[in-house]
Short mmCIF file of C-alpha atoms in Angstrom, two decimals:
data_model
loop_
_atom_site.label_atom_id
_atom_site.label_comp_id
_atom_site.label_asym_id
_atom_site.label_seq_id
_atom_site.Cartn_x
_atom_site.Cartn_y
_atom_site.Cartn_z
CA MET A 1 7.22 -23.29 13.58
CA ALA A 2 4.01 -24.83 12.25
CA THR A 3 2.62 -25.03 15.78
CA ALA A 4 3.33 -21.35 16.36
CA ALA A 5 1.58 -20.39 13.13
CA HIS A 6 -1.44 -22.49 14.04
CA SER A 7 -1.69 -21.07 17.54
CA HIS A 8 -1.61 -17.55 16.11
CA LEU A 9 -4.60 -18.30 13.93
CA VAL A 10 -6.45 -19.86 16.81
CA SER A 11 -5.69 -16.86 19.00
CA HIS A 12 -7.56 -14.43 16.75
CA THR A 13 -10.40 -16.75 15.74
CA PRO A 14 -13.58 -16.66 17.84
CA SER A 15 -14.93 -19.81 19.38
CA SER A 16 -18.11 -19.39 17.36
CA LEU A 17 -16.13 -20.46 14.31
CA CYS A 18 -16.41 -24.05 15.52
CA LYS A 19 -20.17 -23.81 15.00
CA SER A 20 -19.92 -22.29 11.51
CA LEU A 21 -19.40 -23.94 8.16
CA ARG A 22 -16.02 -25.65 8.10
CA TYR A 23 -13.61 -26.48 5.33
CA PRO A 24 -13.87 -28.58 3.27
CA PRO A 25 -17.48 -27.49 2.61
CA ASN A 26 -20.04 -29.05 0.34
CA LEU A 27 -18.86 -27.39 -2.85
CA PHE A 28 -22.14 -27.70 -4.69
CA SER A 29 -24.24 -26.24 -1.89
CA LEU A 30 -21.83 -23.35 -1.47
CA LYS A 31 -21.87 -22.58 -5.18
CA SER A 32 -25.65 -22.65 -5.08
CA ILE A 33 -25.75 -20.23 -2.18
CA LEU A 34 -23.41 -17.81 -3.93
CA ALA A 35 -25.30 -18.10 -7.19
CA ILE A 36 -28.54 -17.17 -5.44
CA LYS A 37 -26.99 -14.32 -3.43
CA PRO A 38 -24.30 -12.81 -5.67
CA THR A 39 -24.35 -9.51 -3.78
CA SER A 40 -23.79 -11.08 -0.38
CA ARG A 41 -20.93 -9.23 1.28
CA THR A 42 -19.63 -12.05 3.48
CA PHE A 43 -19.13 -15.54 2.10
CA SER A 44 -19.50 -18.80 3.96
CA LEU A 45 -15.90 -19.83 3.40
CA ARG A 46 -13.92 -20.27 6.59
CA ALA A 47 -10.29 -20.75 7.39
CA LEU A 48 -8.98 -24.21 8.18
CA LEU A 49 -7.00 -23.71 11.36
CA SER A 50 -4.88 -26.83 11.22
CA THR A 51 -3.18 -26.74 7.81
CA THR A 52 -1.59 -23.33 7.38
CA ALA A 53 2.07 -23.53 6.43
CA SER A 54 4.89 -22.20 8.56
CA GLU A 55 6.89 -19.09 7.76
CA PRO A 56 10.68 -19.10 7.30
CA GLU A 57 12.60 -18.06 10.37
CA THR A 58 14.25 -15.25 8.43
CA GLN A 59 11.01 -13.34 7.98
CA LYS A 60 10.39 -10.31 10.17
CA PHE A 61 6.61 -10.83 10.04
CA GLN A 62 4.45 -13.90 9.90
CA HIS A 63 3.12 -13.73 6.35
CA CYS A 64 -0.55 -14.18 5.55
CA PHE A 65 -0.01 -16.13 2.30
CA THR A 66 1.69 -19.50 2.83
CA LYS A 67 2.15 -22.66 0.78
CA SER A 68 1.19 -25.77 2.73
CA ASP A 69 2.60 -29.27 2.44
CA ASP A 70 -0.51 -30.20 0.47
CA GLY A 71 0.66 -27.90 -2.34
CA PHE A 72 -2.16 -25.39 -1.91
CA LEU A 73 -1.71 -21.69 -1.20
CA TYR A 74 -3.50 -20.45 1.93
CA CYS A 75 -4.40 -16.99 3.19
CA GLU A 76 -4.76 -16.96 6.98
CA GLY A 77 -5.63 -20.66 6.84
CA LEU A 78 -8.18 -20.29 4.04
CA ARG A 79 -7.42 -22.13 0.82
CA VAL A 80 -7.11 -19.55 -1.96
CA GLN A 81 -8.39 -22.08 -4.50
CA ASP A 82 -11.72 -22.14 -2.65
CA VAL A 83 -12.02 -18.37 -3.04
CA VAL A 84 -11.16 -18.70 -6.75
CA ASP A 85 -13.91 -21.27 -7.15
CA PHE A 86 -16.62 -19.24 -5.45
CA VAL A 87 -16.16 -15.59 -6.51
CA GLU A 88 -17.00 -14.08 -9.88
CA ARG A 89 -14.82 -15.35 -12.71
CA ARG A 90 -12.40 -12.50 -13.28
CA PRO A 91 -9.11 -11.28 -11.75
CA PHE A 92 -9.51 -10.08 -8.18
CA TYR A 93 -7.47 -8.75 -5.28
CA LEU A 94 -7.44 -10.79 -2.08
CA TYR A 95 -6.26 -9.20 1.17
CA SER A 96 -5.70 -10.34 4.73
CA LYS A 97 -7.27 -8.00 7.25
CA PRO A 98 -5.28 -9.59 10.12
CA GLN A 99 -2.02 -8.95 8.24
CA ILE A 100 -2.89 -5.27 7.92
CA THR A 101 -3.41 -5.19 11.68
CA ARG A 102 -0.12 -6.97 12.33
CA ASN A 103 1.78 -4.50 10.13
CA VAL A 104 0.30 -1.51 11.94
CA GLU A 105 1.03 -3.06 15.32
CA ALA A 106 4.68 -3.53 14.28
CA TYR A 107 4.94 0.25 13.76
CA LYS A 108 3.11 0.98 17.00
CA ASP A 109 5.48 -1.26 18.94
CA ALA A 110 8.49 0.34 17.28
CA LEU A 111 7.28 3.85 18.14
CA GLU A 112 6.74 3.11 21.83
CA GLY A 113 8.29 5.88 23.90
CA LEU A 114 8.00 8.49 21.15
CA SER A 115 5.29 11.02 20.47
CA SER A 116 4.34 10.12 16.93
CA ILE A 117 1.86 9.99 14.08
CA ILE A 118 1.63 7.01 11.73
CA GLY A 119 0.42 8.72 8.56
CA TYR A 120 -0.71 6.06 6.12
CA ALA A 121 0.05 7.06 2.51
CA ILE A 122 -3.36 6.81 0.86
CA LYS A 123 -1.80 6.82 -2.61
CA ALA A 124 -0.54 3.27 -1.93
CA ASN A 125 -4.08 1.90 -1.68
CA ASN A 126 -7.27 3.93 -1.43
CA ASN A 127 -9.84 1.22 -0.69
CA LEU A 128 -12.36 2.80 1.66
CA LYS A 129 -12.79 -0.31 3.84
CA ILE A 130 -9.03 -0.57 4.30
CA LEU A 131 -8.83 3.12 5.17
CA GLU A 132 -11.57 2.75 7.77
CA HIS A 133 -9.70 -0.17 9.31
CA LEU A 134 -6.43 1.78 9.44
CA ARG A 135 -8.21 4.73 11.02
CA HIS A 136 -9.72 2.36 13.58
CA LEU A 137 -6.18 1.17 14.39
CA GLY A 138 -5.15 4.76 15.14
CA CYS A 139 -3.41 5.77 11.93
CA GLY A 140 -3.47 9.20 10.40
CA ALA A 141 -3.38 9.81 6.65
CA VAL A 142 -0.94 11.27 4.15
CA LEU A 143 -2.66 12.94 1.21
CA VAL A 144 -1.43 14.05 -2.20
CA SER A 145 -4.66 15.28 -3.80
CA GLY A 146 -7.88 16.98 -2.91
CA ASN A 147 -9.85 13.81 -3.52
CA GLU A 148 -7.58 11.86 -1.17
CA LEU A 149 -8.26 14.55 1.43
CA LYS A 150 -12.01 14.18 0.88
CA LEU A 151 -11.71 10.39 1.14
CA ALA A 152 -9.71 10.62 4.36
CA LEU A 153 -12.36 12.85 5.91
CA HIS A 154 -15.10 10.50 4.65
CA ALA A 155 -13.28 7.57 6.26
CA GLY A 156 -13.25 9.44 9.56
CA PHE A 157 -9.54 10.21 9.94
CA ASP A 158 -8.61 12.76 12.59
CA PRO A 159 -7.60 15.90 10.59
CA THR A 160 -4.89 16.66 13.15
CA LYS A 161 -3.24 13.39 12.11
CA CYS A 162 -3.39 14.16 8.38
CA ILE A 163 -0.64 15.66 6.22
CA PHE A 164 -1.25 17.17 2.78
CA ASN A 165 1.79 16.66 0.54
CA GLY A 166 2.44 17.34 -3.13
CA ASN A 167 4.38 19.58 -5.46
CA GLY A 168 1.34 20.96 -7.29
CA LYS A 169 -1.46 21.35 -4.75
CA LEU A 170 -4.44 23.26 -6.18
CA LEU A 171 -5.90 26.29 -4.47
CA GLU A 172 -9.36 24.77 -4.05
CA ASP A 173 -7.85 21.69 -2.44
CA LEU A 174 -5.73 23.83 -0.13
CA VAL A 175 -8.86 25.70 0.95
CA LEU A 176 -10.42 22.39 1.96
CA ALA A 177 -7.22 21.48 3.82
CA ALA A 178 -7.23 24.80 5.66
CA GLU A 179 -10.89 24.40 6.60
CA ALA A 180 -10.30 20.85 7.83
CA GLY A 181 -7.22 21.76 9.87
CA VAL A 182 -4.75 19.26 8.40
CA PHE A 183 -0.99 19.78 8.25
CA VAL A 184 0.24 21.13 4.91
CA ASN A 185 3.73 20.73 3.52
CA VAL A 186 5.26 23.71 1.73
CA ASP A 187 6.91 22.49 -1.46
CA SER A 188 7.75 25.63 -3.47
CA GLU A 189 7.41 29.41 -3.67
CA PHE A 190 4.11 29.24 -5.56
CA ASP A 191 2.90 26.53 -3.19
CA LEU A 192 3.48 28.85 -0.26
CA GLU A 193 1.58 31.63 -2.05
CA ASN A 194 -1.37 29.30 -2.63
CA ILE A 195 -1.37 28.17 1.00
CA VAL A 196 -1.46 31.80 2.13
CA ALA A 197 -4.36 32.49 -0.23
CA ALA A 198 -6.21 29.39 0.99
CA ALA A 199 -5.75 30.43 4.62
CA ARG A 200 -7.30 33.82 3.85
CA ILE A 201 -10.25 32.27 2.00
CA ALA A 202 -10.88 29.76 4.79
CA GLY A 203 -10.27 32.31 7.52
CA LYS A 204 -7.97 29.89 9.33
CA LYS A 205 -4.28 29.78 10.10
CA VAL A 206 -2.59 26.74 8.51
CA ASN A 207 -0.05 24.57 10.30
CA VAL A 208 2.74 24.04 7.78
CA LEU A 209 5.92 22.00 7.50
CA LEU A 210 8.75 22.88 5.14
CA ARG A 211 9.53 19.98 2.81
CA ILE A 212 13.30 20.18 2.51
CA ASN A 213 15.09 18.22 -0.19
CA PRO A 214 18.05 16.72 1.73
CA ASP A 215 19.86 15.52 -1.44
CA VAL A 216 20.27 11.99 -0.07
CA ASP A 217 20.53 9.13 -2.57
CA PRO A 218 18.05 6.43 -1.50
CA GLN A 219 19.65 3.86 -3.87
CA VAL A 220 16.36 2.87 -5.48
CA HIS A 221 14.79 2.97 -8.94
CA PRO A 222 15.02 6.59 -10.19
CA TYR A 223 11.26 6.75 -10.70
CA VAL A 224 10.67 6.30 -6.96
CA ALA A 225 13.54 8.49 -5.70
CA THR A 226 12.19 11.74 -4.24
CA GLY A 227 14.92 13.19 -2.05
CA ASN A 228 17.85 13.86 -4.38
CA LYS A 229 18.81 17.11 -6.06
CA ASN A 230 17.11 16.23 -9.35
CA SER A 231 13.73 15.54 -7.76
CA LYS A 232 10.69 17.69 -8.48
CA PHE A 233 9.79 17.57 -4.79
CA GLY A 234 10.73 19.91 -1.95
CA ILE A 235 12.80 23.03 -1.51
CA ARG A 236 16.56 23.20 -1.82
CA ASN A 237 18.33 23.79 1.49
CA GLU A 238 20.04 26.93 0.18
CA LYS A 239 16.56 28.48 -0.20
CA LEU A 240 15.61 27.73 3.39
CA GLN A 241 16.10 31.29 4.61
CA TRP A 242 13.84 32.71 1.90
CA PHE A 243 11.01 30.43 3.05
CA LEU A 244 11.58 31.27 6.72
CA ASP A 245 11.35 34.97 5.92
CA ALA A 246 8.21 34.37 3.86
CA VAL A 247 6.54 32.51 6.73
CA LYS A 248 7.48 35.32 9.12
CA SER A 249 5.79 37.81 6.81
CA HIS A 250 2.45 35.95 7.04
CA PRO A 251 1.82 35.48 10.77
CA ASN A 252 -1.96 35.52 10.36
CA GLU A 253 -1.99 32.80 7.71
CA LEU A 254 0.88 30.45 8.51
CA LYS A 255 2.28 28.71 11.56
CA LEU A 256 5.50 26.81 10.91
CA VAL A 257 5.38 23.69 13.09
CA GLY A 258 7.81 21.27 11.49
CA ALA A 259 10.20 20.09 8.83
CA HIS A 260 9.65 17.28 6.37
CA CYS A 261 11.67 15.15 3.98
CA HIS A 262 10.90 12.15 1.82
CA LEU A 263 13.69 10.12 0.28
CA GLY A 264 11.92 7.65 -1.98
CA SER A 265 10.33 4.23 -1.98
CA THR A 266 11.40 0.57 -1.68
CA ILE A 267 14.31 1.61 0.58
CA THR A 268 16.11 -1.33 2.19
CA LYS A 269 18.91 0.44 4.11
CA VAL A 270 17.83 2.25 7.24
CA ASP A 271 21.11 4.14 7.56
CA ILE A 272 19.80 6.27 4.68
CA PHE A 273 16.96 7.43 6.95
CA ARG A 274 19.46 8.25 9.67
CA ASP A 275 21.61 10.26 7.25
CA ALA A 276 18.55 12.31 6.33
CA ALA A 277 17.43 12.69 9.95
CA VAL A 278 20.84 14.05 10.96
CA LEU A 279 20.54 16.72 8.28
CA MET A 280 16.94 17.48 9.23
CA VAL A 281 17.54 17.99 12.96
CA ASN A 282 20.39 20.36 12.08
CA TYR A 283 17.96 22.36 9.94
CA ILE A 284 15.48 22.31 12.80
CA ASP A 285 18.18 23.71 15.09
CA GLU A 286 18.72 26.56 12.62
CA ILE A 287 15.00 27.22 12.34
CA ARG A 288 14.47 27.20 16.10
CA ALA A 289 17.35 29.63 16.48
CA GLN A 290 15.25 32.15 14.54
CA GLY A 291 12.41 31.93 17.04
CA PHE A 292 10.16 29.32 15.41
CA GLN A 293 8.55 26.70 17.62
CA ILE A 294 9.25 23.54 15.65
CA ASP A 295 7.56 20.48 17.17
CA TYR A 296 7.42 17.97 14.30
CA LEU A 297 9.96 16.04 12.26
CA ASN A 298 8.45 14.16 9.33
CA ILE A 299 10.92 11.66 7.86
CA GLY A 300 8.50 10.34 5.23
CA GLY A 301 8.07 6.69 4.36
CA GLY A 302 9.49 4.33 1.79
CA LEU A 303 10.54 1.23 3.72
CA GLY A 304 10.93 -1.68 1.31
CA ILE A 305 9.67 -5.26 1.52
CA ASP A 306 10.88 -8.66 0.32
CA TYR A 307 9.26 -8.72 -3.11
CA HIS A 308 11.55 -11.56 -4.20
CA HIS A 309 10.47 -13.89 -1.35
CA THR A 310 14.04 -14.99 -0.82
CA GLY A 311 13.76 -14.89 2.97
CA ALA A 312 16.17 -11.95 3.10
CA ILE A 313 16.22 -10.14 6.42
CA LEU A 314 15.12 -6.64 5.47
CA PRO A 315 14.71 -3.70 7.85
CA ALA A 316 11.56 -3.85 9.93
CA PRO A 317 9.73 -0.83 11.36
CA ARG A 318 11.71 -1.13 14.61
CA ASP A 319 15.00 -0.98 12.67
CA LEU A 320 13.83 2.20 10.98
CA ILE A 321 12.58 3.90 14.12
CA ASP A 322 15.56 2.89 16.25
CA THR A 323 17.97 4.49 13.81
CA VAL A 324 16.36 7.92 14.34
CA ARG A 325 15.02 7.51 17.89
CA GLU A 326 17.81 9.30 19.76
CA LEU A 327 17.84 12.19 17.31
CA VAL A 328 14.11 12.70 17.79
CA LEU A 329 14.35 12.50 21.57
CA SER A 330 17.36 14.81 21.69
CA ARG A 331 15.30 17.61 20.11
CA ASN A 332 12.04 16.77 21.93
CA LEU A 333 10.24 16.31 18.63
CA ASN A 334 7.03 14.60 17.57
CA LEU A 335 7.90 12.10 14.85
CA ILE A 336 5.71 11.75 11.77
CA ILE A 337 6.23 8.77 9.49
CA GLU A 338 4.43 8.07 6.23
CA PRO A 339 4.36 4.30 5.57
CA GLY A 340 2.36 3.02 2.64
CA ARG A 341 4.02 0.01 1.02
CA SER A 342 5.28 -1.46 4.30
CA LEU A 343 1.77 -1.35 5.77
CA ILE A 344 -0.22 -2.76 2.89
CA ALA A 345 1.90 -4.39 0.16
CA ASN A 346 2.40 -7.82 1.70
CA THR A 347 -1.25 -8.12 2.75
CA CYS A 348 -2.55 -8.89 -0.73
CA CYS A 349 -2.31 -10.96 -3.90
CA LEU A 350 -3.74 -10.36 -7.34
CA VAL A 351 -5.49 -13.64 -8.14
CA ASN A 352 -5.75 -14.65 -11.80
CA ARG A 353 -6.74 -17.63 -13.90
CA VAL A 354 -4.59 -19.19 -16.62
CA THR A 355 -6.09 -18.71 -20.08
CA GLY A 356 -3.51 -20.89 -21.75
CA VAL A 357 0.16 -21.71 -22.34
CA LYS A 358 1.99 -20.98 -25.60
CA THR A 359 5.48 -20.82 -27.07
CA ASN A 360 6.94 -18.83 -29.93
CA GLY A 361 9.77 -21.29 -30.37
CA THR A 362 12.27 -19.45 -28.19
CA LYS A 363 10.03 -18.13 -25.41
CA ASN A 364 7.34 -19.77 -23.30
CA PHE A 365 4.32 -17.81 -22.09
CA ILE A 366 1.67 -18.33 -19.45
CA VAL A 367 -1.25 -16.16 -20.55
CA ILE A 368 -3.59 -15.11 -17.73
CA ASP A 369 -6.76 -13.06 -17.49
CA GLY A 370 -5.02 -10.40 -15.36
CA SER A 371 -2.80 -7.80 -16.98
CA MET A 372 -0.93 -4.50 -16.71
CA ALA A 373 -4.36 -2.86 -16.49
CA GLU A 374 -4.94 -4.48 -13.09
CA LEU A 375 -1.31 -4.39 -11.93
CA ILE A 376 1.13 -2.06 -13.70
CA ARG A 377 4.23 -2.08 -11.49
CA PRO A 378 6.19 -4.67 -13.53
CA SER A 379 5.46 -2.79 -16.77
CA LEU A 380 6.05 0.66 -15.29
CA TYR A 381 9.11 0.03 -13.11
CA ASP A 382 10.28 -3.37 -14.37
CA ALA A 383 9.42 -4.36 -10.81
CA TYR A 384 9.66 -7.95 -9.57
CA GLN A 385 6.70 -9.49 -7.75
CA HIS A 386 6.69 -13.15 -6.77
CA ILE A 387 4.36 -15.41 -8.78
CA GLU A 388 3.08 -18.89 -7.97
CA LEU A 389 0.21 -21.26 -8.62
CA VAL A 390 -2.54 -21.54 -6.02
CA SER A 391 -2.99 -25.32 -6.37
CA PRO A 392 -0.74 -28.31 -6.98
CA PRO A 393 0.03 -28.74 -10.69
CA PRO A 394 -0.63 -32.06 -12.47
CA SER A 395 1.85 -34.71 -11.38
CA ASP A 396 3.37 -34.82 -14.87
CA ALA A 397 3.65 -31.02 -15.24
CA GLU A 398 7.03 -29.99 -16.62
CA VAL A 399 8.86 -27.12 -14.92
CA SER A 400 9.83 -24.54 -17.53
CA THR A 401 10.82 -20.89 -17.73
CA PHE A 402 7.89 -18.64 -18.63
CA ASP A 403 6.96 -15.03 -19.10
CA VAL A 404 3.64 -14.47 -17.34
CA VAL A 405 1.62 -12.14 -19.56
CA GLY A 406 -1.87 -10.76 -19.91
CA PRO A 407 -4.25 -10.18 -22.81
CA VAL A 408 -3.68 -6.42 -23.18
CA CYS A 409 -2.53 -5.40 -26.64
CA GLU A 410 0.94 -4.18 -25.55
CA SER A 411 4.30 -5.93 -25.46
CA ALA A 412 4.73 -4.25 -22.09
CA ASP A 413 1.83 -6.29 -20.71
CA PHE A 414 3.64 -8.69 -18.42
CA LEU A 415 3.40 -9.59 -14.73
CA GLY A 416 6.70 -11.43 -14.57
CA LYS A 417 9.52 -12.50 -16.85
CA ASP A 418 11.70 -15.60 -16.85
CA ARG A 419 9.84 -17.36 -14.04
CA LYS A 420 10.42 -21.06 -13.39
CA LEU A 421 6.99 -22.59 -12.87
CA PRO A 422 5.28 -25.94 -13.38
CA THR A 423 3.32 -25.86 -16.62
CA PRO A 424 -0.20 -24.98 -15.41
CA SER A 425 -3.46 -26.39 -16.62
CA ARG A 426 -5.92 -24.14 -18.39
CA GLY A 427 -8.05 -22.38 -15.77
CA ALA A 428 -5.50 -22.88 -12.98
CA GLY A 429 -5.26 -20.14 -10.37
CA LEU A 430 -2.11 -18.00 -10.35
CA VAL A 431 -1.25 -15.21 -7.92
CA VAL A 432 1.00 -12.18 -8.07
CA HIS A 433 2.17 -11.59 -4.51
CA ASP A 434 2.65 -8.37 -2.53
CA ALA A 435 0.02 -6.54 -4.56
CA GLY A 436 -1.45 -4.39 -1.81
CA ALA A 437 0.48 -1.21 -2.64
CA TYR A 438 0.56 0.73 -5.89
CA CYS A 439 -1.34 -1.97 -7.75
CA MET A 440 -5.11 -1.52 -7.47
CA SER A 441 -4.60 2.20 -6.82
CA MET A 442 -2.84 2.45 -10.21
CA ALA A 443 -5.22 0.15 -12.09
CA SER A 444 -6.81 1.38 -15.30
CA THR A 445 -9.49 0.46 -17.83
CA TYR A 446 -7.05 0.17 -20.73
CA ASN A 447 -8.44 -2.11 -23.45
CA LEU A 448 -11.70 -1.66 -21.55
CA LYS A 449 -10.60 -4.13 -18.91
CA MET A 450 -12.79 -3.08 -16.02
CA ARG A 451 -11.13 -2.63 -12.64
CA PRO A 452 -11.42 -5.79 -10.56
CA PRO A 453 -13.26 -6.53 -7.30
CA GLU A 454 -11.46 -6.70 -3.97
CA TYR A 455 -12.00 -9.14 -1.11
CA TRP A 456 -10.39 -9.72 2.23
CA VAL A 457 -10.15 -12.51 4.75
CA GLU A 458 -11.70 -11.31 7.98
CA ASP A 459 -10.37 -11.90 11.49
CA ASP A 460 -12.77 -14.83 11.86
CA GLY A 461 -11.57 -16.47 8.64
CA SER A 462 -14.57 -15.54 6.50
CA VAL A 463 -14.27 -13.75 3.15
CA SER A 464 -15.89 -10.36 2.51
CA LYS A 465 -16.12 -8.26 -0.61
CA ILE A 466 -14.62 -4.82 0.06
CA ARG A 467 -14.98 -3.34 -3.41
CA HIS A 468 -17.37 -4.16 -6.24
CA ALA A 469 -15.98 -4.93 -9.67
CA GLU A 470 -16.45 -2.28 -12.30
CA THR A 471 -18.63 -3.25 -15.24
CA PHE A 472 -19.15 -2.25 -18.87
CA GLU A 473 -22.35 -0.54 -17.75
CA ASP A 474 -20.29 1.61 -15.39
CA HIS A 475 -18.26 2.77 -18.39
CA LEU A 476 -21.39 3.75 -20.31
CA LYS A 477 -22.62 5.88 -17.40
CA PHE A 478 -19.96 8.50 -18.21
CA PHE A 479 -21.69 9.16 -21.53
CA LYS A 480 -25.28 9.16 -20.38
CA ASP A 481 -27.41 12.14 -21.53
CA LEU A 482 -24.54 13.74 -23.47
#
């Protein structure tokens, strides 16, 4: 297994790497270089191709973050501790660009033989450099706000591969959508009225899909369930005829081209997608029977990942697509899917430093410089994300059970509870895994903790900054000249 992992790294690393700076570098000279050129986009760190750890056989994907026999955590063969040592001293997000590519390719392979659109859910992660890379790989974009629409257009996405979702789309944003020519989902009666008004203002007919609430229980946390009868999203199936009649009455503004559903997020049972697809193709049959030319079925996104790092065999993109493939082919439909988490979550870690270790007599705490301000999922959803140290602990470090917490003045400020970890040294690096989705995009400046920088490991093993850190001066700019 180790040999296979090494050969993969070699296969996507150019031969010129052999001529570049190799690990381990002269630490002092590298620090000097970075100190002189703090704004340099690409660092001189390079991946070590011969020490990356192997991935358990149970994993569907080779994972970009691996613990080697030397006790260090690596990202695509690059020692994470080296990145910690050389970047600015604050929490930061570290991504693998090759892992993003691998995740997209898994969906592309699964969709072979189908006419399809991979619509990346921008709400999961809106980093512009990541969006440009996904667009380069052929993805479309799923949008839930006017600013996400503007960002998608700025990143160069093909408007005909973009879908504008949401239960409260504003008229001015719908006008932009109509002008750009993106698909728009109809979510309610007032939403339909606004889409009609936007079409008239823009002077363009809008391609719309009806977002039908299939009332399917996705068996996930209630905060991320979107397709059951209590959800704020979509139209109830018993109202379907009203919407069909309304579309018929606006032939100059609306063209009904598809049906859409979205069940929720972190879904780990693909039969749930099939249950929804069966319902949806039956609705499409009913709609087509009334003379509409329905070409698209949008089954949403929501495929879960192995946040617990137990090696569990979870559904892969092919499992998801195969469970709906025959239904799609039987109706000669174009399939739209909306992955977010499954494309980006496992490509990233939030990297922190340990401020100190304390106990209150009954509870042990590892206090880090990161917090709920940088990564809110555990506090918001009580979500589990795997946590580990980036370097070997001291040989005499005692393994204890800790809550991993930040400095924010809230009891809800935790990244993990009841985690068995070696007692870390002050300043040790600590990562929260699978932080690519719904982490940086939900970050805040609570307690005036400025949003962190983002970096990724390039295909050639170098490290590039892909987002600048926010600063206190940035905060003051909002009050300038008031």
